[in-house]
XYZ file of C-alpha atoms in Angstrom:
265
model
C -76.877 -72.388 -10.618
C -73.711 -73.042 -12.701
C -74.418 -75.416 -15.548
C -71.941 -78.328 -16.113
C -69.988 -78.073 -18.992
C -68.288 -80.984 -21.464
C -64.734 -81.108 -22.242
C -63.429 -80.957 -25.965
C -60.764 -83.232 -26.850
C -58.764 -83.718 -30.222
C -58.187 -86.962 -30.528
C -54.746 -88.265 -32.015
C -55.183 -91.049 -34.146
C -57.295 -90.853 -37.040
C -56.039 -94.642 -37.983
C -58.102 -95.889 -35.236
C -61.303 -94.652 -37.073
C -59.800 -95.175 -40.389
C -56.989 -97.762 -40.523
C -56.811 -97.721 -44.560
C -56.989 -94.846 -46.470
C -58.334 -96.173 -49.671
C -60.979 -98.827 -48.106
C -62.133 -97.009 -44.923
C -61.346 -93.140 -45.205
C -62.273 -92.588 -48.948
C -65.644 -94.813 -49.235
C -66.487 -92.620 -45.803
C -65.667 -89.384 -47.371
C -67.997 -90.486 -50.522
C -70.832 -91.121 -48.261
C -70.314 -87.750 -46.035
C -69.230 -85.546 -49.062
C -71.895 -82.721 -47.439
C -69.460 -82.435 -44.801
C -66.245 -81.684 -47.119
C -68.452 -79.404 -49.300
C -69.839 -77.128 -46.167
C -66.101 -76.638 -45.218
C -65.493 -75.321 -48.366
C -68.846 -73.724 -48.967
C -69.233 -75.539 -52.288
C -72.237 -78.032 -52.911
C -71.259 -81.221 -54.462
C -73.423 -83.451 -56.267
C -73.472 -86.995 -54.714
C -74.788 -88.561 -57.607
C -71.666 -87.337 -59.316
C -69.006 -89.231 -57.155
C -66.358 -91.418 -58.607
C -63.675 -93.170 -56.213
C -60.643 -94.493 -58.017
C -60.891 -92.751 -61.030
C -58.141 -93.610 -63.213
C -56.048 -90.613 -64.429
C -53.316 -91.936 -66.679
C -51.325 -94.575 -64.910
C -52.693 -93.151 -61.667
C -56.056 -93.354 -59.579
C -57.570 -89.940 -58.324
C -59.391 -90.603 -54.698
C -62.391 -88.725 -55.709
C -63.647 -87.168 -58.830
C -66.921 -85.202 -58.153
C -69.160 -82.411 -59.962
C -70.497 -79.236 -57.893
C -74.313 -79.147 -57.926
C -74.986 -76.078 -59.636
C -75.907 -74.844 -62.853
C -72.069 -74.363 -63.595
C -71.301 -78.003 -62.726
C -67.641 -77.372 -62.075
C -65.352 -80.456 -61.803
C -63.972 -81.086 -58.423
C -61.149 -83.510 -57.548
C -60.294 -84.545 -53.874
C -57.251 -86.193 -53.075
C -56.805 -87.804 -49.464
C -53.596 -88.108 -47.100
C -54.250 -89.731 -44.033
C -50.776 -88.539 -42.839
C -48.561 -85.471 -43.207
C -48.384 -83.447 -46.503
C -45.621 -84.511 -49.086
C -44.538 -83.437 -52.376
C -45.871 -86.407 -53.596
C -49.238 -85.790 -53.356
C -48.665 -82.200 -54.238
C -47.371 -82.986 -57.365
C -50.425 -85.871 -57.868
C -52.872 -83.271 -57.419
C -51.347 -80.783 -59.888
C -51.396 -83.907 -62.304
C -54.864 -84.709 -61.952
C -56.145 -81.123 -62.233
C -54.352 -81.286 -65.351
C -55.615 -84.406 -66.539
C -59.252 -83.662 -65.724
C -59.138 -79.914 -66.292
C -60.552 -79.613 -62.809
C -61.857 -76.163 -61.534
C -61.807 -76.987 -57.785
C -58.804 -78.983 -56.271
C -59.245 -80.167 -52.524
C -56.370 -81.882 -51.199
C -57.297 -83.366 -47.422
C -54.242 -84.175 -45.038
C -53.260 -85.149 -41.607
C -51.126 -82.285 -41.376
C -49.504 -79.562 -43.372
C -46.204 -78.059 -43.146
C -45.474 -74.101 -43.682
C -43.936 -74.942 -47.017
C -47.148 -76.784 -48.732
C -49.721 -74.226 -47.506
C -47.107 -71.988 -48.910
C -47.308 -74.087 -52.280
C -50.924 -74.027 -52.288
C -50.978 -70.196 -51.751
C -48.934 -69.672 -54.767
C -50.996 -72.084 -57.036
C -54.230 -69.503 -55.726
C -52.176 -66.596 -56.609
C -50.911 -67.769 -60.035
C -53.232 -70.189 -61.964
C -56.102 -67.872 -62.325
C -59.250 -67.087 -60.768
C -61.276 -69.772 -62.065
C -58.828 -72.696 -60.557
C -59.292 -73.085 -56.775
C -56.981 -74.752 -54.500
C -58.030 -76.015 -50.843
C -55.858 -77.473 -48.308
C -58.017 -79.078 -45.722
C -56.565 -80.624 -41.980
C -58.986 -83.648 -41.256
C -59.681 -83.752 -37.532
C -61.734 -85.732 -35.097
C -62.973 -84.248 -32.086
C -64.762 -85.521 -28.948
C -66.838 -83.972 -25.993
C -66.336 -86.490 -22.900
C -67.431 -89.639 -24.216
C -69.611 -88.657 -27.043
C -69.199 -90.057 -30.512
C -66.105 -88.818 -32.222
C -67.078 -85.924 -34.887
C -64.713 -85.187 -38.014
C -64.116 -81.882 -38.778
C -62.363 -80.336 -41.896
C -60.036 -77.415 -40.774
C -59.306 -75.070 -43.877
C -55.691 -74.324 -44.040
C -55.329 -72.933 -47.411
C -58.043 -71.399 -49.803
C -58.453 -69.029 -52.189
C -57.703 -65.164 -51.582
C -60.844 -63.622 -50.299
C -63.204 -66.697 -51.629
C -65.211 -66.882 -48.436
C -65.941 -63.176 -48.594
C -66.638 -63.447 -52.350
C -68.879 -66.396 -51.977
C -71.012 -64.666 -49.128
C -71.664 -61.402 -51.718
C -72.222 -63.808 -54.286
C -74.767 -65.597 -52.634
C -76.684 -63.007 -51.247
C -76.692 -61.524 -54.607
C -78.154 -64.265 -56.518
C -79.925 -66.074 -53.943
C -83.503 -65.250 -55.710
C -81.686 -66.383 -59.401
C -80.387 -69.945 -58.070
C -81.010 -72.390 -60.545
C -82.177 -75.991 -59.427
C -81.808 -79.269 -61.250
C -83.294 -79.205 -64.855
C -86.673 -80.913 -64.374
C -88.604 -82.221 -67.360
C -92.201 -81.495 -66.355
C -91.284 -77.805 -65.896
C -90.356 -77.772 -69.233
C -93.407 -78.950 -70.516
C -92.154 -82.645 -71.263
C -94.285 -85.172 -69.513
C -93.665 -89.068 -68.121
C -93.913 -91.255 -71.730
C -92.601 -88.620 -74.046
C -89.441 -89.130 -75.919
C -86.461 -86.980 -76.041
C -83.639 -87.297 -78.549
C -79.650 -87.656 -77.069
C -78.306 -86.208 -80.169
C -74.830 -86.958 -79.939
C -75.676 -90.408 -80.825
C -79.258 -90.047 -82.099
C -80.705 -92.159 -79.475
C -84.471 -92.011 -78.652
C -85.088 -92.511 -74.625
C -88.348 -92.409 -72.834
C -89.060 -90.119 -69.855
C -89.972 -91.977 -66.820
C -89.809 -88.658 -64.378
C -88.472 -85.473 -64.153
C -84.773 -86.101 -64.272
C -84.911 -89.988 -65.732
C -85.438 -91.630 -68.934
C -85.535 -95.197 -69.762
C -83.492 -96.982 -72.641
C -83.625 -100.336 -73.228
C -85.293 -101.620 -70.233
C -82.521 -99.352 -68.122
C -82.985 -96.189 -66.300
C -80.725 -93.262 -66.172
C -80.218 -89.512 -64.986
C -79.472 -87.211 -68.166
C -76.418 -86.672 -67.036
C -75.936 -90.300 -66.229
C -76.916 -91.392 -69.679
C -74.604 -88.808 -71.330
C -71.607 -90.117 -69.460
C -72.906 -93.663 -70.689
C -73.649 -93.149 -74.236
C -71.594 -90.082 -75.410
C -69.591 -91.358 -78.227
C -65.566 -91.878 -77.876
C -64.948 -88.851 -80.358
C -67.132 -86.508 -78.713
C -66.065 -87.054 -75.208
C -64.157 -84.545 -72.926
C -61.019 -85.005 -70.762
C -63.183 -84.272 -67.345
C -65.947 -86.743 -68.093
C -68.285 -83.800 -66.702
C -71.193 -83.262 -68.657
C -74.440 -81.014 -67.941
C -76.955 -83.751 -69.210
C -79.944 -80.904 -70.502
C -77.384 -79.615 -73.024
C -77.322 -83.075 -75.139
C -81.088 -83.730 -75.662
C -83.789 -82.439 -77.619
C -87.313 -82.394 -77.394
C -88.907 -81.763 -80.705
C -85.878 -80.355 -82.337
C -84.875 -77.961 -79.277
C -82.408 -78.598 -76.630
C -83.714 -79.097 -73.288
C -81.434 -76.192 -71.551
C -82.479 -73.849 -74.403
C -85.993 -74.744 -73.686
C -85.625 -73.550 -70.055
C -83.788 -70.514 -70.981
C -86.895 -69.393 -73.190
C -89.269 -70.501 -70.754
C -87.699 -68.547 -67.834
C -87.254 -65.454 -70.216
C -91.213 -65.314 -71.084
C -91.901 -65.780 -67.633
C -89.365 -62.319 -66.687
C -91.018 -60.530 -69.255
C -94.807 -61.405 -68.476
C -93.688 -60.113 -64.716
C -92.623 -56.851 -66.016
């Protein structure tokens, strides 16, 4: 018996779903950042997302940080129309202003010259700077709900092959977010935010309390980092700026992991 199959159709008008880029598409993308992350094979920390982040006199659509030990800075510029020189210039400017590591340009359509421009950037800006050009599409099967799809038009050379290789090689050694109880710090204990010499109270594995307000380690760092010690990107690995009994939290984790490795040998 022949099975009945649905018909896959690409919808022509993005504006039917997102009439306004700033008010509709950007908020949707923030809420569904995992879809974009899957397209570029990079896990994005949803807690790090900032909309309309001011860079000089302009505003970047989305600022984010990679959900990994490296915490690479990610910038995302949206364009629900055909790619143009203005947005190409903006993403380069934003990359400079944030010292970003990963640049993502989302467009409705890209010409050959803009694809070539992103390819050139990937070939001439060093292996630590990654540029992606994505085309946002919407597909539908018969009368199903519209489904968004990010088509990767340009990416760093051999990026996906290298990513898969690194993932297989390091899968067993990938670090999760620093958890305070796993490094011997319990709820109710005090840790110190060293840049401003502020003592805070631990309330759970990654949250602290200060003056009745609750913060993640990274969130507290961003909020209370002294002006003269701030970096341009605004990206911080929180555990590097707190100490417990005089020892930096990330150093405690490194020490414990090394001790465990030695015990297993």
